[in-house]
XYZ file of C-alpha atoms in Angstrom:
556
model
C 2.066 -87.452 -169.039
C 0.391 -90.809 -168.738
C 2.928 -92.048 -166.173
C 2.541 -88.997 -164.090
C -1.268 -89.554 -163.939
C -0.895 -93.317 -163.052
C 1.718 -92.396 -160.335
C -0.593 -89.939 -158.825
C -3.519 -92.419 -159.060
C -1.421 -95.035 -157.238
C -0.271 -92.504 -154.594
C -3.930 -91.577 -153.735
C -4.841 -95.194 -153.301
C -1.595 -96.132 -151.420
C -2.102 -93.187 -148.843
C -5.490 -94.513 -147.477
C -6.665 -97.492 -145.503
C -9.973 -97.351 -147.300
C -9.786 -97.874 -150.928
C -13.539 -97.370 -151.672
C -13.573 -93.967 -150.030
C -10.511 -92.892 -151.961
C -11.792 -94.040 -155.249
C -13.671 -90.837 -156.220
C -10.523 -88.688 -155.785
C -8.273 -91.314 -157.559
C -10.607 -91.728 -160.658
C -11.265 -87.867 -160.793
C -7.765 -87.676 -162.331
C -8.800 -89.613 -165.302
C -12.551 -89.717 -165.606
C -13.341 -86.173 -166.785
C -11.021 -86.187 -169.806
C -12.468 -89.677 -170.702
C -15.927 -88.342 -170.541
C -16.842 -91.118 -167.876
C -20.308 -90.766 -166.233
C -19.936 -93.474 -163.490
C -17.891 -96.376 -162.216
C -19.652 -99.203 -160.501
C -17.970 -101.878 -158.291
C -19.858 -105.292 -157.812
C -18.684 -107.596 -155.040
C -20.028 -111.067 -154.924
C -18.570 -113.272 -152.286
C -19.851 -116.856 -151.778
C -20.541 -118.520 -148.370
C -17.228 -119.488 -146.867
C -15.618 -119.970 -143.389
C -14.488 -116.362 -143.553
C -17.913 -114.999 -144.749
C -20.476 -117.579 -143.548
C -23.544 -115.808 -144.858
C -21.805 -114.583 -148.113
C -21.633 -110.935 -149.237
C -23.106 -109.062 -152.171
C -22.380 -105.333 -152.638
C -23.113 -102.927 -155.460
C -21.195 -99.610 -155.016
C -20.902 -96.539 -157.128
C -17.271 -95.535 -156.631
C -17.260 -92.686 -159.002
C -19.911 -90.232 -160.483
C -19.022 -87.652 -163.107
C -20.392 -84.174 -163.737
C -21.923 -85.004 -167.182
C -25.633 -85.414 -167.553
C -26.445 -88.992 -166.342
C -29.218 -90.121 -168.682
C -29.121 -93.960 -168.278
C -30.610 -94.337 -171.794
C -27.625 -92.476 -173.338
C -24.736 -94.396 -171.727
C -23.290 -97.850 -171.973
C -20.507 -99.903 -170.328
C -17.341 -99.050 -172.215
C -15.031 -101.113 -170.013
C -15.340 -103.927 -167.434
C -12.741 -105.916 -165.672
C -13.007 -108.532 -162.930
C -10.731 -110.177 -160.460
C -11.050 -113.260 -158.161
C -10.901 -112.747 -154.441
C -8.886 -114.917 -152.146
C -12.134 -116.609 -151.021
C -13.018 -117.411 -154.624
C -15.432 -114.581 -154.963
C -15.549 -111.988 -157.638
C -14.859 -108.160 -157.740
C -15.989 -106.586 -160.981
C -15.646 -102.921 -162.222
C -17.990 -101.491 -164.921
C -17.074 -98.112 -166.524
C -19.985 -96.175 -167.953
C -19.783 -93.432 -170.515
C -22.089 -91.792 -173.033
C -22.761 -93.853 -176.059
C -20.920 -91.347 -178.447
C -17.680 -91.796 -176.507
C -14.590 -92.579 -178.596
C -11.425 -93.555 -176.885
C -8.070 -94.093 -178.639
C -6.165 -97.336 -178.054
C -3.645 -95.609 -175.768
C -6.453 -94.029 -173.742
C -8.171 -97.259 -173.380
C -4.961 -98.869 -172.203
C -4.299 -96.148 -169.653
C -7.868 -96.542 -168.183
C -7.516 -100.440 -168.175
C -4.151 -100.044 -166.362
C -5.853 -97.738 -163.735
C -8.756 -100.142 -163.369
C -6.381 -103.050 -162.673
C -4.302 -101.089 -160.240
C -7.516 -100.161 -158.435
C -8.596 -103.850 -158.343
C -5.127 -104.855 -156.725
C -5.807 -102.224 -154.036
C -9.304 -103.507 -153.541
C -7.944 -106.968 -152.881
C -5.562 -105.469 -150.305
C -8.432 -103.458 -148.761
C -10.677 -106.575 -148.734
C -8.115 -108.622 -146.934
C -7.488 -105.863 -144.305
C -11.155 -105.403 -143.872
C -11.743 -109.132 -143.342
C -8.882 -109.318 -140.826
C -10.392 -106.405 -138.811
C -13.863 -107.758 -139.169
C -12.810 -111.269 -137.952
C -11.895 -109.917 -134.605
C -15.417 -108.512 -134.251
C -17.168 -111.548 -135.783
C -18.448 -114.774 -134.705
C -16.702 -117.336 -136.976
C -19.700 -119.799 -137.311
C -22.425 -117.394 -138.418
C -20.583 -114.404 -139.487
C -22.656 -112.271 -137.221
C -21.033 -109.714 -134.764
C -19.462 -111.234 -131.690
C -19.748 -109.491 -128.357
C -16.967 -106.973 -129.478
C -18.632 -106.175 -132.710
C -22.045 -105.697 -130.814
C -20.545 -103.391 -128.263
C -18.749 -101.400 -131.021
C -22.100 -100.947 -132.812
C -23.701 -99.922 -129.475
C -21.037 -97.521 -128.655
C -21.532 -95.771 -131.936
C -25.324 -95.537 -131.183
C -24.656 -94.087 -127.795
C -22.196 -91.458 -129.219
C -24.811 -90.457 -131.885
C -27.438 -90.184 -129.093
C -29.633 -92.636 -130.850
C -29.387 -95.590 -128.453
C -32.774 -94.720 -126.669
C -34.559 -95.504 -129.847
C -33.705 -99.272 -129.544
C -34.552 -102.297 -127.282
C -31.653 -104.655 -126.371
C -32.271 -108.385 -126.581
C -30.383 -111.283 -125.125
C -31.900 -114.605 -126.369
C -31.173 -118.326 -125.949
C -32.315 -120.977 -128.378
C -34.576 -123.619 -126.915
C -33.982 -127.260 -127.259
C -30.960 -126.963 -129.332
C -29.422 -130.104 -127.842
C -32.193 -132.018 -129.341
C -31.570 -130.557 -132.799
C -27.823 -131.562 -132.394
C -28.660 -135.082 -131.455
C -31.200 -135.249 -134.426
C -28.978 -133.779 -137.176
C -25.322 -134.200 -135.817
C -22.700 -131.581 -135.256
C -21.955 -130.544 -138.771
C -25.600 -130.109 -139.935
C -26.520 -128.351 -136.653
C -23.883 -125.817 -137.570
C -25.509 -125.382 -141.022
C -28.920 -124.798 -139.252
C -27.414 -122.204 -136.963
C -26.073 -120.411 -140.086
C -29.475 -120.631 -141.695
C -31.090 -119.187 -138.626
C -28.565 -116.376 -138.522
C -29.468 -115.490 -142.127
C -33.195 -115.433 -141.225
C -32.431 -113.085 -138.389
C -30.402 -110.778 -140.767
C -33.296 -110.745 -143.282
C -35.446 -109.098 -140.550
C -32.639 -106.739 -139.474
C -32.576 -103.191 -140.847
C -29.399 -101.394 -141.762
C -29.403 -99.379 -138.571
C -30.090 -102.450 -136.290
C -27.748 -105.359 -135.391
C -27.969 -109.089 -134.424
C -24.992 -110.486 -132.654
C -23.918 -114.055 -131.973
C -22.111 -114.624 -128.631
C -21.426 -118.207 -129.385
C -23.275 -121.542 -128.976
C -26.979 -120.819 -128.748
C -26.746 -117.318 -127.261
C -27.640 -114.257 -129.412
C -28.037 -110.582 -128.742
C -29.827 -107.749 -130.750
C -30.474 -104.159 -130.933
C -33.752 -103.515 -132.744
C -35.869 -100.353 -133.165
C -38.608 -100.122 -130.383
C -41.327 -99.936 -132.841
C -40.405 -103.268 -134.203
C -40.473 -104.930 -130.725
C -43.658 -107.090 -131.328
C -42.465 -108.212 -134.826
C -39.082 -109.280 -133.395
C -40.490 -111.093 -130.465
C -42.767 -112.931 -132.786
C -39.848 -113.978 -134.934
C -37.980 -115.240 -131.878
C -40.944 -117.317 -130.894
C -40.939 -119.248 -134.104
C -38.486 -119.157 -137.047
C -38.593 -121.695 -139.704
C -35.335 -122.956 -141.242
C -34.354 -126.420 -142.404
C -31.940 -129.222 -141.743
C -30.782 -131.996 -144.160
C -30.748 -135.590 -143.032
C -30.190 -138.522 -145.256
C -30.449 -136.218 -148.224
C -34.097 -135.007 -147.154
C -34.761 -131.392 -146.465
C -36.619 -131.351 -143.119
C -38.323 -128.206 -141.612
C -36.807 -126.989 -138.281
C -38.677 -124.549 -136.157
C -36.459 -122.590 -133.786
C -37.793 -120.631 -130.815
C -35.897 -118.648 -128.205
C -36.200 -117.450 -124.629
C -35.585 -113.582 -124.566
C -34.743 -110.973 -122.169
C -35.580 -107.408 -123.257
C -34.105 -104.234 -122.050
C -36.041 -101.036 -122.929
C -33.242 -98.827 -123.174
C -33.580 -95.601 -121.164
C -31.475 -92.726 -119.830
C -30.057 -94.997 -116.945
C -27.851 -96.631 -119.564
C -24.309 -95.640 -118.557
C -22.011 -97.863 -120.754
C -22.681 -99.930 -123.912
C -21.905 -103.167 -122.108
C -25.190 -102.880 -120.095
C -27.054 -103.565 -123.354
C -25.842 -107.088 -123.073
C -25.695 -107.336 -119.194
C -29.256 -106.011 -118.442
C -31.095 -107.937 -120.983
C -29.258 -111.125 -120.081
C -30.584 -110.716 -116.571
C -34.222 -110.892 -117.865
C -33.271 -113.789 -120.039
C -31.898 -115.694 -117.081
C -35.195 -115.124 -115.131
C -37.311 -116.017 -118.164
C -35.373 -119.293 -118.618
C -36.148 -120.236 -114.953
C -39.860 -119.717 -115.607
C -40.934 -122.351 -118.038
C -44.155 -120.547 -119.120
C -42.342 -117.120 -119.943
C -40.999 -116.914 -123.445
C -39.655 -113.349 -122.879
C -39.389 -110.882 -119.984
C -38.511 -107.160 -119.884
C -35.922 -105.969 -117.471
C -37.303 -104.622 -114.138
C -35.688 -102.533 -111.593
C -35.923 -105.460 -109.086
C -33.972 -107.788 -111.510
C -31.283 -105.267 -111.897
C -30.989 -104.606 -108.181
C -30.859 -108.476 -107.446
C -28.188 -109.055 -109.925
C -26.143 -105.996 -108.684
C -26.398 -107.313 -105.233
C -25.216 -110.714 -106.324
C -22.397 -109.241 -108.170
C -21.444 -107.271 -104.982
C -21.341 -110.651 -103.173
C -19.119 -112.306 -105.782
C -16.678 -109.521 -106.021
C -16.440 -108.935 -102.138
C -16.355 -112.527 -100.879
C -12.587 -113.289 -101.001
C -11.762 -109.917 -99.350
C -14.515 -110.675 -96.770
C -12.812 -114.006 -95.858
C -9.320 -112.334 -95.702
C -10.678 -109.529 -93.536
C -12.498 -111.903 -91.052
C -15.917 -110.287 -91.999
C -17.492 -113.717 -91.647
C -18.751 -114.460 -88.084
C -19.742 -117.816 -86.645
C -22.945 -117.942 -84.696
C -24.073 -120.986 -82.691
C -27.701 -122.151 -82.475
C -28.195 -124.484 -79.489
C -29.598 -128.020 -79.645
C -31.614 -128.964 -76.623
C -32.914 -132.128 -74.876
C -36.580 -131.310 -74.209
C -36.884 -133.905 -71.483
C -34.107 -132.334 -69.438
C -34.023 -128.848 -70.952
C -30.262 -129.207 -71.230
C -27.934 -127.881 -73.924
C -26.566 -130.891 -75.827
C -25.081 -129.464 -78.965
C -25.039 -126.511 -81.474
C -25.090 -125.781 -85.141
C -22.422 -123.395 -86.553
C -24.031 -120.781 -88.841
C -22.217 -118.116 -90.759
C -23.049 -114.465 -90.758
C -21.338 -111.819 -92.959
C -20.728 -108.427 -91.397
C -20.573 -106.381 -94.671
C -20.421 -102.633 -94.722
C -21.795 -102.230 -91.259
C -24.632 -104.716 -91.357
C -25.058 -108.442 -91.147
C -25.821 -110.386 -94.457
C -27.644 -113.570 -93.833
C -26.843 -116.989 -95.469
C -30.157 -117.052 -97.413
C -28.694 -114.072 -99.382
C -25.129 -115.063 -99.943
C -24.952 -118.821 -99.879
C -26.894 -119.467 -103.076
C -24.605 -116.996 -104.949
C -21.462 -118.717 -103.492
C -22.698 -122.071 -104.419
C -23.477 -121.076 -108.063
C -19.973 -119.905 -108.422
C -18.244 -122.755 -106.488
C -17.115 -120.375 -103.715
C -18.975 -122.064 -101.067
C -16.159 -124.513 -100.225
C -13.911 -121.603 -99.174
C -16.545 -120.272 -96.609
C -17.259 -123.850 -95.315
C -13.663 -124.611 -94.691
C -13.255 -121.183 -92.980
C -16.166 -121.988 -90.627
C -14.862 -125.446 -89.987
C -11.483 -123.814 -89.012
C -13.116 -121.241 -86.827
C -15.311 -123.866 -85.010
C -12.226 -125.983 -84.291
C -10.171 -123.106 -83.147
C -13.025 -122.087 -80.837
C -13.519 -125.514 -79.290
C -9.765 -125.620 -78.533
C -10.214 -122.278 -76.703
C -13.013 -123.536 -74.721
C -11.188 -126.586 -73.650
C -8.120 -124.437 -72.765
C -10.336 -122.164 -70.679
C -11.878 -125.105 -68.685
C -15.362 -124.931 -70.405
C -17.070 -128.185 -71.176
C -17.777 -128.133 -74.961
C -20.847 -129.672 -76.682
C -20.615 -131.166 -80.217
C -20.922 -128.644 -82.871
C -22.233 -129.421 -86.424
C -20.606 -127.668 -89.409
C -22.572 -127.367 -92.744
C -20.947 -128.224 -96.064
C -22.642 -127.357 -99.367
C -23.551 -130.112 -101.772
C -21.439 -128.199 -104.326
C -18.357 -128.802 -102.175
C -18.696 -132.597 -102.434
C -17.128 -132.854 -105.851
C -13.717 -132.132 -104.186
C -12.291 -135.614 -103.512
C -10.026 -133.980 -100.856
C -12.749 -132.552 -98.655
C -12.915 -135.319 -95.953
C -9.151 -135.205 -95.752
C -9.168 -131.470 -95.280
C -11.775 -131.752 -92.558
C -9.756 -134.401 -90.727
C -6.604 -132.244 -90.966
C -8.245 -129.294 -89.447
C -9.399 -131.307 -86.416
C -5.869 -132.653 -86.046
C -4.428 -129.118 -86.408
C -6.385 -127.994 -83.315
C -6.143 -131.474 -81.528
C -9.883 -131.772 -81.215
C -11.608 -134.956 -80.149
C -13.810 -136.216 -83.034
C -16.719 -136.443 -80.634
C -17.034 -132.609 -80.637
C -17.457 -132.380 -84.479
C -20.245 -133.349 -86.645
C -20.442 -132.662 -90.331
C -23.892 -131.621 -91.840
C -25.004 -131.846 -95.397
C -28.329 -131.228 -97.005
C -30.437 -134.031 -98.233
C -29.833 -134.244 -101.902
C -32.354 -133.569 -104.678
C -30.969 -135.695 -107.458
C -29.593 -139.228 -107.924
C -26.296 -137.805 -109.192
C -25.801 -135.643 -106.054
C -26.775 -138.720 -103.908
C -23.847 -140.484 -105.201
C -21.476 -137.552 -104.263
C -23.062 -137.543 -100.742
C -22.770 -141.314 -100.348
C -18.941 -141.307 -101.206
C -18.393 -138.331 -98.817
C -20.196 -139.803 -95.883
C -18.442 -143.197 -96.398
C -15.126 -141.393 -96.256
C -16.139 -139.421 -93.067
C -17.368 -142.742 -91.516
C -14.118 -144.440 -92.271
C -12.356 -141.473 -90.334
C -14.876 -141.850 -87.422
C -16.280 -138.449 -88.028
C -20.003 -138.043 -87.366
C -22.351 -136.800 -89.906
C -25.829 -135.388 -90.235
C -28.450 -135.026 -92.984
C -30.026 -131.574 -92.764
C -33.629 -130.969 -94.103
C -34.488 -134.720 -93.959
C -37.733 -135.384 -95.883
C -37.442 -132.830 -98.601
C -35.106 -134.633 -101.011
C -34.612 -137.337 -103.527
C -35.371 -140.392 -101.447
C -35.619 -139.958 -97.692
C -36.244 -143.587 -96.788
C -33.293 -144.479 -99.199
C -31.082 -142.349 -97.035
C -32.036 -144.190 -93.894
C -31.144 -147.411 -95.636
C -28.067 -146.471 -97.657
C -26.180 -143.724 -96.005
C -23.866 -144.216 -93.017
C -25.171 -141.077 -91.094
C -25.082 -140.561 -87.362
C -27.974 -138.055 -87.236
C -30.959 -137.076 -89.296
C -32.396 -133.497 -88.860
C -36.155 -133.632 -89.549
C -37.207 -130.635 -91.704
C -39.496 -127.955 -89.982
C -42.083 -128.511 -92.815
C -43.246 -131.662 -90.810
C -44.302 -129.495 -87.778
C -45.295 -126.258 -89.524
C -48.961 -126.830 -89.715
C -50.824 -124.265 -87.567
C -52.817 -127.194 -86.020
C -50.843 -130.498 -85.720
C -52.940 -133.514 -86.560
C -52.845 -137.206 -85.963
C -51.531 -137.688 -89.495
C -48.548 -135.497 -88.525
C -47.956 -137.632 -85.540
C -48.208 -140.994 -87.425
C -45.708 -139.761 -90.089
C -43.132 -138.453 -87.703
C -43.518 -141.548 -85.274
C -42.653 -143.844 -88.162
C -39.717 -141.917 -89.350
C -38.301 -141.661 -85.884
C -38.925 -145.395 -85.039
C -37.159 -146.489 -88.233
C -34.140 -144.154 -87.578
C -33.780 -145.377 -83.900
C -33.930 -148.974 -85.044
C -31.086 -148.134 -87.451
C -29.218 -146.535 -84.500
C -29.502 -143.056 -86.096
C -30.130 -140.090 -83.754
C -33.060 -137.748 -84.669
C -33.351 -133.992 -84.101
C -36.036 -131.766 -85.293
C -35.311 -128.153 -86.450
C -37.425 -125.089 -86.566
C -39.229 -125.732 -83.203
C -40.988 -122.578 -81.953
C -44.142 -123.555 -80.181
C -45.077 -125.558 -77.055
C -47.469 -127.827 -79.104
C -44.557 -128.818 -81.398
C -42.516 -129.739 -78.372
C -45.483 -131.834 -76.924
C -45.992 -133.695 -80.259
C -42.229 -134.525 -80.717
C -41.993 -135.817 -77.148
C -45.067 -138.062 -77.916
C -43.405 -139.485 -80.989
C -40.028 -140.078 -79.363
C -37.945 -137.108 -80.627
C -36.465 -135.253 -77.566
C -33.773 -133.348 -79.262
C -34.752 -130.137 -80.906
C -33.344 -126.838 -82.406
C -35.215 -123.664 -82.793
C -36.413 -120.385 -81.437
C -38.386 -122.078 -78.758
C -35.161 -122.290 -76.909
C -32.735 -119.986 -78.616
C -31.935 -118.020 -81.699
C -28.429 -118.408 -83.194
C -26.058 -116.856 -80.630
C -22.893 -114.874 -80.884
C -19.730 -116.612 -79.645
C -19.798 -114.587 -76.444
C -23.528 -115.435 -75.908
C -23.054 -119.025 -76.572
C -20.067 -119.355 -74.170
C -22.520 -118.035 -71.402
C -24.893 -121.035 -72.312
C -22.008 -123.356 -71.922
C -21.325 -122.170 -68.325
C -24.778 -123.225 -67.413
C -26.323 -125.627 -69.828
C -29.692 -125.982 -68.185
C -32.538 -123.893 -69.497
C -35.156 -122.669 -67.069
C -38.455 -124.489 -67.397
């Protein structure tokens, strides 16, 4: 009889993946005849790599039908077992004080308890394996998979609109790392995670995506409290045996979830948009997602996803903006500018170039334009047209490629183009590091006898240093120097000195953005006769520019 009960007990536990859920049914085979009122499971797991924040659970796995007067029952049996992470699982069996088991009954119940603990060990291991796939190893918080799983359940239940979604990035964590070192910084992040969990209710979630990036779903009515927590959370670090307060603040993006949410991944994606914008605004500790933010990011994603197909399908067209000698009103050159004919309309560089540069795609476009320009110059020569030099822009982000100058030379050789017809244009650098990349690149071009130009001269790191240090053929003065509604003597003095220095260094000067007759007059007075701008021409299609080549003189 006893063996039959134990076999059935074992079978029930073996037929399930969730030992805790099956416990009530399994113990119901024994408990009524033993007059058991309840069975309590205590789980106490220390902080380990598998459970960085530890775990304490107190679970009633069986409740009997007898009257449950806590003053009339005691623990008649308890048994404990170590877990693989050196924690403890304990079982406490409660029964009325007048209970009287025989030795055989006690042994049967003890055998059942031990069997249950063995199954609990198996269940705990399987639970941990499953959890680890959805958990960030350092903090024990849900990773992106665990967070999305939680958000999915909230969407299915129809409860998701009661929450705000947060994406937050810890400020100044590099300084904390330098102050405390890698190991203690990891401990600080764990303490921060525990502080977040203390705030979090059972129906909310805090996730850790790795590094200093976190996500959360918090009830909307608790928005103010959570944002306050993110602005300043006190933990501590230990250095040289001393416990030192550490105050952590975060920059957050907040998505006020509404009916426009279509998939759980948007809970991360949309709040991360606002976080990115907040990070770029030093005085904004948090921002809520706006429709404009979402539209902008959606557009940028379109550009990223469509770029390679756009190149393959020849959707990028090269336009040519003339450069003119104002003394003779003669066409002397052109700048090649790309336009993207996307879904029936032109997209301008101001929209797509920054996106390509952020994703290191710009080099593909710049090489494409270089190839188109050289192919076109070859066609002009073959048709008997007299070409003018064409400048091709290359992004600063391209310059980290050591092979770039060799690629440029190879393209000119492929089309058998005289190097006098090509000029490579780069934008004046904003940082000392980028200046080093530009210097190396221009030195390579100079060694290949390829002319170079610095665009937007006067806006970067050290304009006078460029005149001194870089082997450039041309500087293009930024339009900001001539943009004042009324041009003054001070404008004239500044321009005159820049131009005189450049000419003494045998550097050609051209001014961009020229649109008005008074600008032309000023530039002629200070010795800059070469200009580019709408005063003479907008960027022209290939067909329109070929007409300019046939008659290079502009009517006065």
